[in-house]
mmCIF file of C-alpha atoms in Angstrom:
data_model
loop_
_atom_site.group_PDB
_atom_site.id
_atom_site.type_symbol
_atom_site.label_atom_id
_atom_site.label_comp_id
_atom_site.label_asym_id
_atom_site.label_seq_id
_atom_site.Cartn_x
_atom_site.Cartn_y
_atom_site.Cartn_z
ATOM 1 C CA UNK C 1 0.000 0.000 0.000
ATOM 2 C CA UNK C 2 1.276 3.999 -0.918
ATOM 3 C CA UNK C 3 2.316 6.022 1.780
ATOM 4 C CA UNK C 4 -1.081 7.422 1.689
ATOM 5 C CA UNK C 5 -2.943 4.559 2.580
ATOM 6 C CA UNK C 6 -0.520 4.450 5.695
ATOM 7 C CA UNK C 7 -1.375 7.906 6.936
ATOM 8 C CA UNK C 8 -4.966 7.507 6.174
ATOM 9 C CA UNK C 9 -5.608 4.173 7.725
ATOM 10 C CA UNK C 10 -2.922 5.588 11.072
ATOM 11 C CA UNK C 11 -5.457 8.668 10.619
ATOM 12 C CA UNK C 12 -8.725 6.202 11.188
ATOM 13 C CA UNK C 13 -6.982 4.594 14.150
ATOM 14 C CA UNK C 14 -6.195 7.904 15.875
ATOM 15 C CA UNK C 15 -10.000 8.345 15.581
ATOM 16 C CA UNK C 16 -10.840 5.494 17.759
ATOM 17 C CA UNK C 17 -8.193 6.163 20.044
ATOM 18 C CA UNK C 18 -9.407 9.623 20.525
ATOM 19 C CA UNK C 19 -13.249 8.363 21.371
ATOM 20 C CA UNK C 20 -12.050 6.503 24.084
ATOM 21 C CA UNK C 21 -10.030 9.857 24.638
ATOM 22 C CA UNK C 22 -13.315 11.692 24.820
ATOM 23 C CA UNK C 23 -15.794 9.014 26.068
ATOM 24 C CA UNK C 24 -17.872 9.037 22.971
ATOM 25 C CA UNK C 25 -19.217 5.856 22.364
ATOM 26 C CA UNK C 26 -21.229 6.800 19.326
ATOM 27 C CA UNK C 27 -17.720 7.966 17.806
ATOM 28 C CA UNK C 28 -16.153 4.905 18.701
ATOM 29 C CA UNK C 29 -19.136 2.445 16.777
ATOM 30 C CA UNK C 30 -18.967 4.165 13.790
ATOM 31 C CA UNK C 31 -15.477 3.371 12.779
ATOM 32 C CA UNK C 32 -16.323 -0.339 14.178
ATOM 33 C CA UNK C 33 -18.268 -2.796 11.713
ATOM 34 C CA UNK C 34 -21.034 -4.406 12.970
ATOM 35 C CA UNK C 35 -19.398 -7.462 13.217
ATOM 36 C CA UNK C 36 -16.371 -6.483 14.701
ATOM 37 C CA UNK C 37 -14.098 -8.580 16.406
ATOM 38 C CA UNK C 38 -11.746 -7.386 19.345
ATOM 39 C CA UNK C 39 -9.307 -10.093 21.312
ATOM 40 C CA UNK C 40 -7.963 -8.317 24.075
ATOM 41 C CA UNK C 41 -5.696 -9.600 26.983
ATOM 42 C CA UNK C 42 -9.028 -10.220 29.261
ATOM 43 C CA UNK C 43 -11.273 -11.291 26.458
ATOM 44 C CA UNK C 44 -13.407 -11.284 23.557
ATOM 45 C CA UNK C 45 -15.153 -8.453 22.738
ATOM 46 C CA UNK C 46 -17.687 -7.402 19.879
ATOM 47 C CA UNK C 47 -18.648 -3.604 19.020
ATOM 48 C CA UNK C 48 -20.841 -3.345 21.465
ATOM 49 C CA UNK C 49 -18.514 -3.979 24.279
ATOM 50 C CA UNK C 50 -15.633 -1.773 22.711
ATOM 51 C CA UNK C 51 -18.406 0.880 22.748
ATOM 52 C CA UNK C 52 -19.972 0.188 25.895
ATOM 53 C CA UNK C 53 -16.818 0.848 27.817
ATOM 54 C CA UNK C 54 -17.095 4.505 27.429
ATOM 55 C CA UNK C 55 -20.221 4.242 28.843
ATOM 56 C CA UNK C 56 -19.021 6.295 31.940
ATOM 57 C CA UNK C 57 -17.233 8.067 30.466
ATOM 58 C CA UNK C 58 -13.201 8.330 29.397
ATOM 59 C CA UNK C 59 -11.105 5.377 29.344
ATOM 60 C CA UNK C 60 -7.883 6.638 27.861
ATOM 61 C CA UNK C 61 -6.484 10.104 29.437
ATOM 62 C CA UNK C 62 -3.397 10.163 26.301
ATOM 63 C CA UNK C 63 -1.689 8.228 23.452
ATOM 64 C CA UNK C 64 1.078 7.850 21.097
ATOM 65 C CA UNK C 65 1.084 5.665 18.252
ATOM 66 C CA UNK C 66 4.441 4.939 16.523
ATOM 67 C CA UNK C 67 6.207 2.210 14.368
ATOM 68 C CA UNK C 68 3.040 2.135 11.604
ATOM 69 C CA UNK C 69 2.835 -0.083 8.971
ATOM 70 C CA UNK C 70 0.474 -1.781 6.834
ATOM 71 C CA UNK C 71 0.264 -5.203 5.291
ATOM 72 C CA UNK C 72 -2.196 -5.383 2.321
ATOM 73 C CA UNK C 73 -4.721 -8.512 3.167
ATOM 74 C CA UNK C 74 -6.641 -8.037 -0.384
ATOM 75 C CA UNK C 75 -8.214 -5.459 -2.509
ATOM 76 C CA UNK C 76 -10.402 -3.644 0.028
ATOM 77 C CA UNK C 77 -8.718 -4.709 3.610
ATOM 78 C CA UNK C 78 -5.795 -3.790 5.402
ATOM 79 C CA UNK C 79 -3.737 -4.613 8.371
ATOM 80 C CA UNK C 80 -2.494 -1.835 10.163
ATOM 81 C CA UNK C 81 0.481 -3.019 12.569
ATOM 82 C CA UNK C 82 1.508 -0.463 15.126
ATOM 83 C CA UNK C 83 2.667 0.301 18.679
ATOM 84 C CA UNK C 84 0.446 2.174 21.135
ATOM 85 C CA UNK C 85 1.622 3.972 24.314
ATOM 86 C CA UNK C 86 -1.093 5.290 26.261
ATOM 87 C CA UNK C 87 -2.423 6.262 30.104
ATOM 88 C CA UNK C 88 -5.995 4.829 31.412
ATOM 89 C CA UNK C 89 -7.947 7.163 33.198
ATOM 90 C CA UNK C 90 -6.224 7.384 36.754
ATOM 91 C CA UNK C 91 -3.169 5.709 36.070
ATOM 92 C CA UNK C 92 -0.183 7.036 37.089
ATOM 93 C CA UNK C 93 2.112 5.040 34.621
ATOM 94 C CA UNK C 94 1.543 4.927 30.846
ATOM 95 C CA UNK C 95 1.518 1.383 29.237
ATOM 96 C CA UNK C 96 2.136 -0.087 25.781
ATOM 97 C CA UNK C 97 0.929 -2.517 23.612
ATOM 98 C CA UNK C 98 1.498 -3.793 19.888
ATOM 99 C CA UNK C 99 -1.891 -3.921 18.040
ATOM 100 C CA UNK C 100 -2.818 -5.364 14.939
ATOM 101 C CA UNK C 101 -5.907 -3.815 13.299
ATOM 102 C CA UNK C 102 -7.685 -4.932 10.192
ATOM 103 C CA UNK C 103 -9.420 -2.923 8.358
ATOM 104 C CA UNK C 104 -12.270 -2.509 5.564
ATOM 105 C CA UNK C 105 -12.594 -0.403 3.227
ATOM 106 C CA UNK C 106 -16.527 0.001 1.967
ATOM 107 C CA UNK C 107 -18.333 2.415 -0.261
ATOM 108 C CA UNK C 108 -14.818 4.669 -0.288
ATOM 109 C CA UNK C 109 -14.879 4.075 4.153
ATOM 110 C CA UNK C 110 -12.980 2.361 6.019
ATOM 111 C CA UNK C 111 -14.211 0.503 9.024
ATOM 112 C CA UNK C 112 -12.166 -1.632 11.425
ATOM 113 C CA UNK C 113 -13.369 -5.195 11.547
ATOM 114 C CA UNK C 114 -11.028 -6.777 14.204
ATOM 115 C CA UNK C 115 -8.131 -5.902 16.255
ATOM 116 C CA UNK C 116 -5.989 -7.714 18.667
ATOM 117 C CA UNK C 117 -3.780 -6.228 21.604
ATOM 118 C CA UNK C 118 -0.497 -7.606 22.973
ATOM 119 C CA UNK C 119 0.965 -5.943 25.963
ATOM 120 C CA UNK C 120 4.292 -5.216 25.362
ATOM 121 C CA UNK C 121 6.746 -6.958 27.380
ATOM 122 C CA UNK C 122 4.048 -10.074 27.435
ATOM 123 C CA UNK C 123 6.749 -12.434 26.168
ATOM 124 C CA UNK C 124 6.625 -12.236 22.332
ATOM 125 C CA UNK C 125 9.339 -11.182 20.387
#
């Protein structure tokens, strides 16, 4: 994929990141397909539950993301391979993670359709 298809699939990620930034919810499902698929170091997780965490509110107080890339998976899909450094709300130390995010591109839109988090540090190389 161009250089262009990095920054604009790094730019849809940033959007998500900044819902959970803000607590919106509503922001948050609309860059999720309905089927979306999250596996997450305490679970499984659908839209609904990614979503429904913001539900009082913030979750993320700041982030970084850094060492982009993208993998092409097909015509119309995308991996986007990154590493996140971030603080939860009333945390006093930031954490990071790698995360692999696919993504969808429909109708000119891109959508995320699953995502998986590893902690950094969590014993993969």
């Amino acid at each position: 994929m161009a250089e262009v298809e990095l920054a604009e699939l790094l730019c849809m990620e940033e959007k998500v990141w900044q819902a959970l930034v803000e607590g919106d919810a509503g922001a948050d499902a609309a860059l999720l397909a309905p089927g979306f698929v999250g596996v997450y170091p305490d679970g499984i997780a659908g839209r609904d539950a990614h979503a429904g965490q913001l539900s009082d509110g913030p979750t993320v107080e700041r982030y970084a993301l850094g060492m982009a890339r993208v993998l092409p998976v097909g015509g119309d899909h995308a991996m986007l391979i990154y590493r996140a450094r971030y603080r939860r709300v009333g945390a006093v130390a930031d954490e990071m993670m790698y995360v692999s995010s696919l993504w969808q591109r429909h109708g000119g839109t891109w959508r995320n359709i699953f995502s998986q988090d590893t902690p950094e540090g969590s014993g993969v190389p």
